[in-house]
Amino acid sequence: MPNPNLLLPLSALGVYFHGVYISLTFGLPVAIGVMLWKWWRTGDKVYYRAARLMTAVLAVNFALGAITGTLVEFGLVQIWPGVNLAIATFAFVPLALELIAFSNEIAFLILFIVTLGRVRPPVSIAILAAYAGFAYLSGVLITTVNSWMQAPWGVGPVAKALYPFMPEYGPNVVDVQKLVALKLAAVATGSPISLIIEKPGFAETVGIVLKDPNVALYSPYALVSIFHNILAAILIGMAVATAGWAYKYFKTGNEEYLKIVKPLAGAFAVIFVIQAPIVAHFMGEMVVEYNPTKFALMEGAVTTFNDPIIALVAYGDPNKPIVGFDQFEKACLSHGNATVGDLAKTLGIPTVLQLAGQTVDLNGIASLKLSDLCLADLQKAMSYMPLVHTTYYVKVAFAIIGGLAAAVLLFYFYKVPGLSSLAAAIARILGDERRRVFILALLLVLGTVIPAVGGWAVREIGRKPWTVYGLLYPSEVVTPVPYATSPGFLAVTYLVILAVNLGGLFAMYLVATREYKFLELLKRGAGVEKSESKVGA
């Protein structure tokens, strides 16, 4: 079996690059909408030209998002084929609906592009809103799937049966006997689940595992994650747009660019106030409730300790201790001498399974103590503590920086007695107006991108050692082909991902800075110039 640890960075690279385009896909429509609104209310063509340029960037970004999304999905199926079990059950409904959302997303984006400037601004805003709505719906459904991997809603007490410190994940809508039998078969054979489920007749032998295919949509963890992730992505896109126009103002001193920066900074500040202190707080509550080991990793809680401020934020009670891994270990020991065989017997699982013609003997693992398995997984989780704890607090620090920059920029542009004077005094430290506006806008980028990158790392790494929290390991869903971790395969795959993404980012840069140059290169690549020269001759 290949080492899944070699493939995790590869997957992360693809996901992070895709996340860049998703953020712009979510944020640029808001920025464009603000410009169209200003154009509609003022009639100033400056806002229309800004909206048109950002629409060109959005079009290239959307294409890159579709390409990299395909790469990510291809990698998901090829590198982690065991997730097909989840795709065929809990993730089936969200992913099927996402295809519908994505199709409409394409249609409305094309409609918006071809009608921009040809219809009245309110009509363009309505079309843009329809496009953004379907884009956000895609994000909602993908986040639902990821959230199920973080908190497997619908499996009830299954995870708690092995890890007593975990909560119950909603109603039990699975056939526990079949689900645990499949898990034990993977452990007993040492083979990835993909080798088990791909056997002819497997589906007929196992039958229906999930009783409610919509259950992933009901998860409270998913609901909060949806607002948290989408608003974070919107803020990144808005920050990049604001910084881009601020840079143009810094380089040229053209006041038209300052007119564009001002409403973008105002919209950014409003969304930031909703996201950072409100939605992020509820996201933290979900982590505390449904990801106990992740919360302990975030707080560096090797042992249980008291911290009134953290406890007040996390639990709403300053006197409640922050639960550490020492308490989790005590919970593991509560299994006593119970074994895997005892668990199988309790669920009525025979010691010799027949899965699609394959005989799986569980006797080899029957004597394993549940407490030992539980403690071993805790040790694996604890190995990530330095990384998760540091990443989490770096993320928090940059989020604070971003919030302060947003406040200074907001009150610098929009006059509020007292606050504007303070903002102006802080801004003056940064130099002349061109420099201060650009630096503050750059801080918006750092204050959104770094927290998002760090937050996603905490979200994904923090659930380890599980791919699906409390249920599946990466080694159980990785491809069984050893070539997947060979230097040749890894080198080519990294090269493809980097070439596609770096080339795409350069294309977006050309559109944003040299729109006509980009069109010229596009025509040259399509052979249009040669055709035109022949016609002229």
Short mmCIF file of N, CA and C in Angstrom, two decimals, residues 182-245:
data_model
loop_
_atom_site.label_atom_id
_atom_site.label_comp_id
_atom_site.label_asym_id
_atom_site.label_seq_id
_atom_site.Cartn_x
_atom_site.Cartn_y
_atom_site.Cartn_z
N LEU A 182 -17.70 -3.24 7.10
CA LEU A 182 -16.83 -2.78 6.02
C LEU A 182 -15.54 -2.18 6.58
N LYS A 183 -15.69 -1.41 7.66
CA LYS A 183 -14.52 -0.81 8.31
C LYS A 183 -13.59 -1.91 8.85
N LEU A 184 -14.14 -2.89 9.51
CA LEU A 184 -13.33 -3.97 10.07
C LEU A 184 -12.67 -4.79 8.98
N ALA A 185 -13.35 -4.92 7.84
CA ALA A 185 -12.77 -5.66 6.71
C ALA A 185 -11.53 -4.94 6.19
N ALA A 186 -11.59 -3.61 6.14
CA ALA A 186 -10.43 -2.83 5.69
C ALA A 186 -9.27 -2.98 6.66
N VAL A 187 -9.59 -2.96 7.95
CA VAL A 187 -8.54 -3.10 8.97
C VAL A 187 -7.94 -4.50 8.93
N ALA A 188 -8.80 -5.50 8.79
CA ALA A 188 -8.34 -6.90 8.83
C ALA A 188 -7.47 -7.25 7.62
N THR A 189 -7.86 -6.76 6.44
CA THR A 189 -7.12 -7.10 5.22
C THR A 189 -5.94 -6.18 4.98
N GLY A 190 -5.95 -5.00 5.62
CA GLY A 190 -4.90 -4.02 5.35
C GLY A 190 -5.01 -3.42 3.97
N SER A 191 -6.17 -3.57 3.34
CA SER A 191 -6.38 -3.07 1.98
C SER A 191 -7.26 -1.83 2.00
N PRO A 192 -7.01 -0.90 1.08
CA PRO A 192 -7.91 0.26 0.97
C PRO A 192 -9.33 -0.18 0.65
N ILE A 193 -10.29 0.59 1.08
CA ILE A 193 -11.70 0.25 0.87
C ILE A 193 -12.03 0.11 -0.61
N SER A 194 -11.29 0.86 -1.46
CA SER A 194 -11.58 0.79 -2.89
C SER A 194 -11.44 -0.63 -3.43
N LEU A 195 -10.48 -1.41 -2.89
CA LEU A 195 -10.30 -2.78 -3.35
C LEU A 195 -11.46 -3.69 -2.93
N ILE A 196 -12.16 -3.26 -1.87
CA ILE A 196 -13.28 -4.05 -1.40
C ILE A 196 -14.55 -3.71 -2.16
N ILE A 197 -14.81 -2.40 -2.31
CA ILE A 197 -16.08 -1.99 -2.92
C ILE A 197 -16.10 -2.14 -4.43
N GLU A 198 -14.91 -2.31 -5.05
CA GLU A 198 -14.90 -2.46 -6.51
C GLU A 198 -15.15 -3.90 -6.95
N LYS A 199 -15.26 -4.81 -6.00
CA LYS A 199 -15.50 -6.21 -6.34
C LYS A 199 -16.88 -6.36 -7.00
N PRO A 200 -16.96 -7.15 -8.09
CA PRO A 200 -18.27 -7.39 -8.71
C PRO A 200 -19.25 -7.99 -7.71
N GLY A 201 -20.43 -7.43 -7.69
CA GLY A 201 -21.46 -7.94 -6.79
C GLY A 201 -21.42 -7.36 -5.40
N PHE A 202 -20.47 -6.43 -5.15
CA PHE A 202 -20.36 -5.86 -3.80
C PHE A 202 -21.64 -5.16 -3.39
N ALA A 203 -22.15 -4.30 -4.27
CA ALA A 203 -23.35 -3.53 -3.93
C ALA A 203 -24.53 -4.46 -3.63
N GLU A 204 -24.63 -5.52 -4.42
CA GLU A 204 -25.73 -6.46 -4.21
C GLU A 204 -25.57 -7.20 -2.89
N THR A 205 -24.32 -7.53 -2.56
CA THR A 205 -24.06 -8.25 -1.31
C THR A 205 -24.32 -7.38 -0.09
N VAL A 206 -23.82 -6.16 -0.12
CA VAL A 206 -23.94 -5.27 1.04
C VAL A 206 -25.34 -4.67 1.13
N GLY A 207 -25.90 -4.29 -0.02
CA GLY A 207 -27.22 -3.67 -0.01
C GLY A 207 -27.15 -2.20 0.36
N ILE A 208 -28.23 -1.69 0.91
CA ILE A 208 -28.33 -0.26 1.23
C ILE A 208 -27.73 0.01 2.60
N VAL A 209 -26.75 0.93 2.62
CA VAL A 209 -26.09 1.29 3.87
C VAL A 209 -26.73 2.54 4.47
N LEU A 210 -27.12 3.49 3.62
CA LEU A 210 -27.65 4.79 4.06
C LEU A 210 -29.16 4.84 3.86
N LYS A 211 -29.88 5.18 4.90
CA LYS A 211 -31.34 5.20 4.84
C LYS A 211 -31.92 6.56 4.45
N ASP A 212 -31.17 7.63 4.65
CA ASP A 212 -31.62 8.97 4.30
C ASP A 212 -30.53 9.66 3.49
N PRO A 213 -30.65 9.69 2.15
CA PRO A 213 -29.58 10.26 1.31
C PRO A 213 -29.44 11.77 1.45
N ASN A 214 -30.39 12.43 2.10
CA ASN A 214 -30.34 13.88 2.26
C ASN A 214 -29.73 14.32 3.59
N VAL A 215 -29.29 13.38 4.41
CA VAL A 215 -28.94 13.70 5.79
C VAL A 215 -27.77 14.68 5.88
N ALA A 216 -26.83 14.64 4.92
CA ALA A 216 -25.68 15.55 4.98
C ALA A 216 -26.12 17.01 4.88
N LEU A 217 -27.28 17.24 4.27
CA LEU A 217 -27.78 18.61 4.11
C LEU A 217 -28.35 19.17 5.40
N TYR A 218 -28.59 18.32 6.40
CA TYR A 218 -29.22 18.76 7.64
C TYR A 218 -28.22 19.13 8.73
N SER A 219 -26.96 18.89 8.47
CA SER A 219 -25.94 19.03 9.52
C SER A 219 -25.79 20.46 10.00
N PRO A 220 -25.87 20.70 11.30
CA PRO A 220 -25.62 22.05 11.82
C PRO A 220 -24.18 22.49 11.58
N TYR A 221 -23.26 21.55 11.57
CA TYR A 221 -21.86 21.85 11.27
C TYR A 221 -21.74 22.37 9.84
N ALA A 222 -22.47 21.75 8.93
CA ALA A 222 -22.44 22.20 7.53
C ALA A 222 -23.06 23.59 7.40
N LEU A 223 -24.14 23.84 8.10
CA LEU A 223 -24.83 25.13 7.99
C LEU A 223 -23.90 26.28 8.36
N VAL A 224 -23.22 26.16 9.49
CA VAL A 224 -22.30 27.22 9.92
C VAL A 224 -21.09 27.29 9.00
N SER A 225 -20.58 26.13 8.57
CA SER A 225 -19.42 26.10 7.66
C SER A 225 -19.73 26.82 6.35
N ILE A 226 -20.96 26.68 5.89
CA ILE A 226 -21.37 27.32 4.63
C ILE A 226 -21.21 28.83 4.72
N PHE A 227 -21.78 29.42 5.76
CA PHE A 227 -21.67 30.88 5.93
C PHE A 227 -20.21 31.29 6.13
N HIS A 228 -19.51 30.52 6.94
CA HIS A 228 -18.12 30.86 7.26
C HIS A 228 -17.23 30.81 6.01
N ASN A 229 -17.32 29.73 5.25
CA ASN A 229 -16.45 29.55 4.09
C ASN A 229 -16.78 30.51 2.96
N ILE A 230 -18.07 30.69 2.69
CA ILE A 230 -18.46 31.56 1.57
C ILE A 230 -18.14 33.02 1.87
N LEU A 231 -18.42 33.47 3.07
CA LEU A 231 -18.10 34.85 3.43
C LEU A 231 -16.59 35.08 3.42
N ALA A 232 -15.83 34.10 3.87
CA ALA A 232 -14.36 34.22 3.85
C ALA A 232 -13.86 34.34 2.42
N ALA A 233 -14.44 33.54 1.51
CA ALA A 233 -14.04 33.61 0.10
C ALA A 233 -14.42 34.95 -0.52
N ILE A 234 -15.60 35.46 -0.18
CA ILE A 234 -16.02 36.76 -0.70
C ILE A 234 -15.06 37.85 -0.24
N LEU A 235 -14.66 37.79 1.02
CA LEU A 235 -13.73 38.79 1.55
C LEU A 235 -12.38 38.75 0.83
N ILE A 236 -11.90 37.55 0.51
CA ILE A 236 -10.63 37.46 -0.22
C ILE A 236 -10.76 38.11 -1.59
N GLY A 237 -11.82 37.75 -2.31
CA GLY A 237 -12.03 38.33 -3.63
C GLY A 237 -12.17 39.84 -3.58
N MET A 238 -12.91 40.33 -2.59
CA MET A 238 -13.08 41.78 -2.42
C MET A 238 -11.75 42.45 -2.07
N ALA A 239 -10.96 41.80 -1.23
CA ALA A 239 -9.67 42.37 -0.83
C ALA A 239 -8.73 42.46 -2.03
N VAL A 240 -8.70 41.42 -2.85
CA VAL A 240 -7.84 41.43 -4.03
C VAL A 240 -8.26 42.54 -4.99
N ALA A 241 -9.58 42.67 -5.20
CA ALA A 241 -10.08 43.73 -6.09
C ALA A 241 -9.72 45.11 -5.54
N THR A 242 -9.93 45.31 -4.25
CA THR A 242 -9.62 46.61 -3.63
C THR A 242 -8.13 46.92 -3.75
N ALA A 243 -7.29 45.93 -3.47
CA ALA A 243 -5.84 46.14 -3.54
C ALA A 243 -5.40 46.40 -4.97
N GLY A 244 -6.03 45.75 -5.94
CA GLY A 244 -5.68 45.97 -7.33
C GLY A 244 -5.91 47.40 -7.77
N TRP A 245 -7.08 47.94 -7.41
CA TRP A 245 -7.39 49.34 -7.77
C TRP A 245 -6.55 50.30 -6.94
#
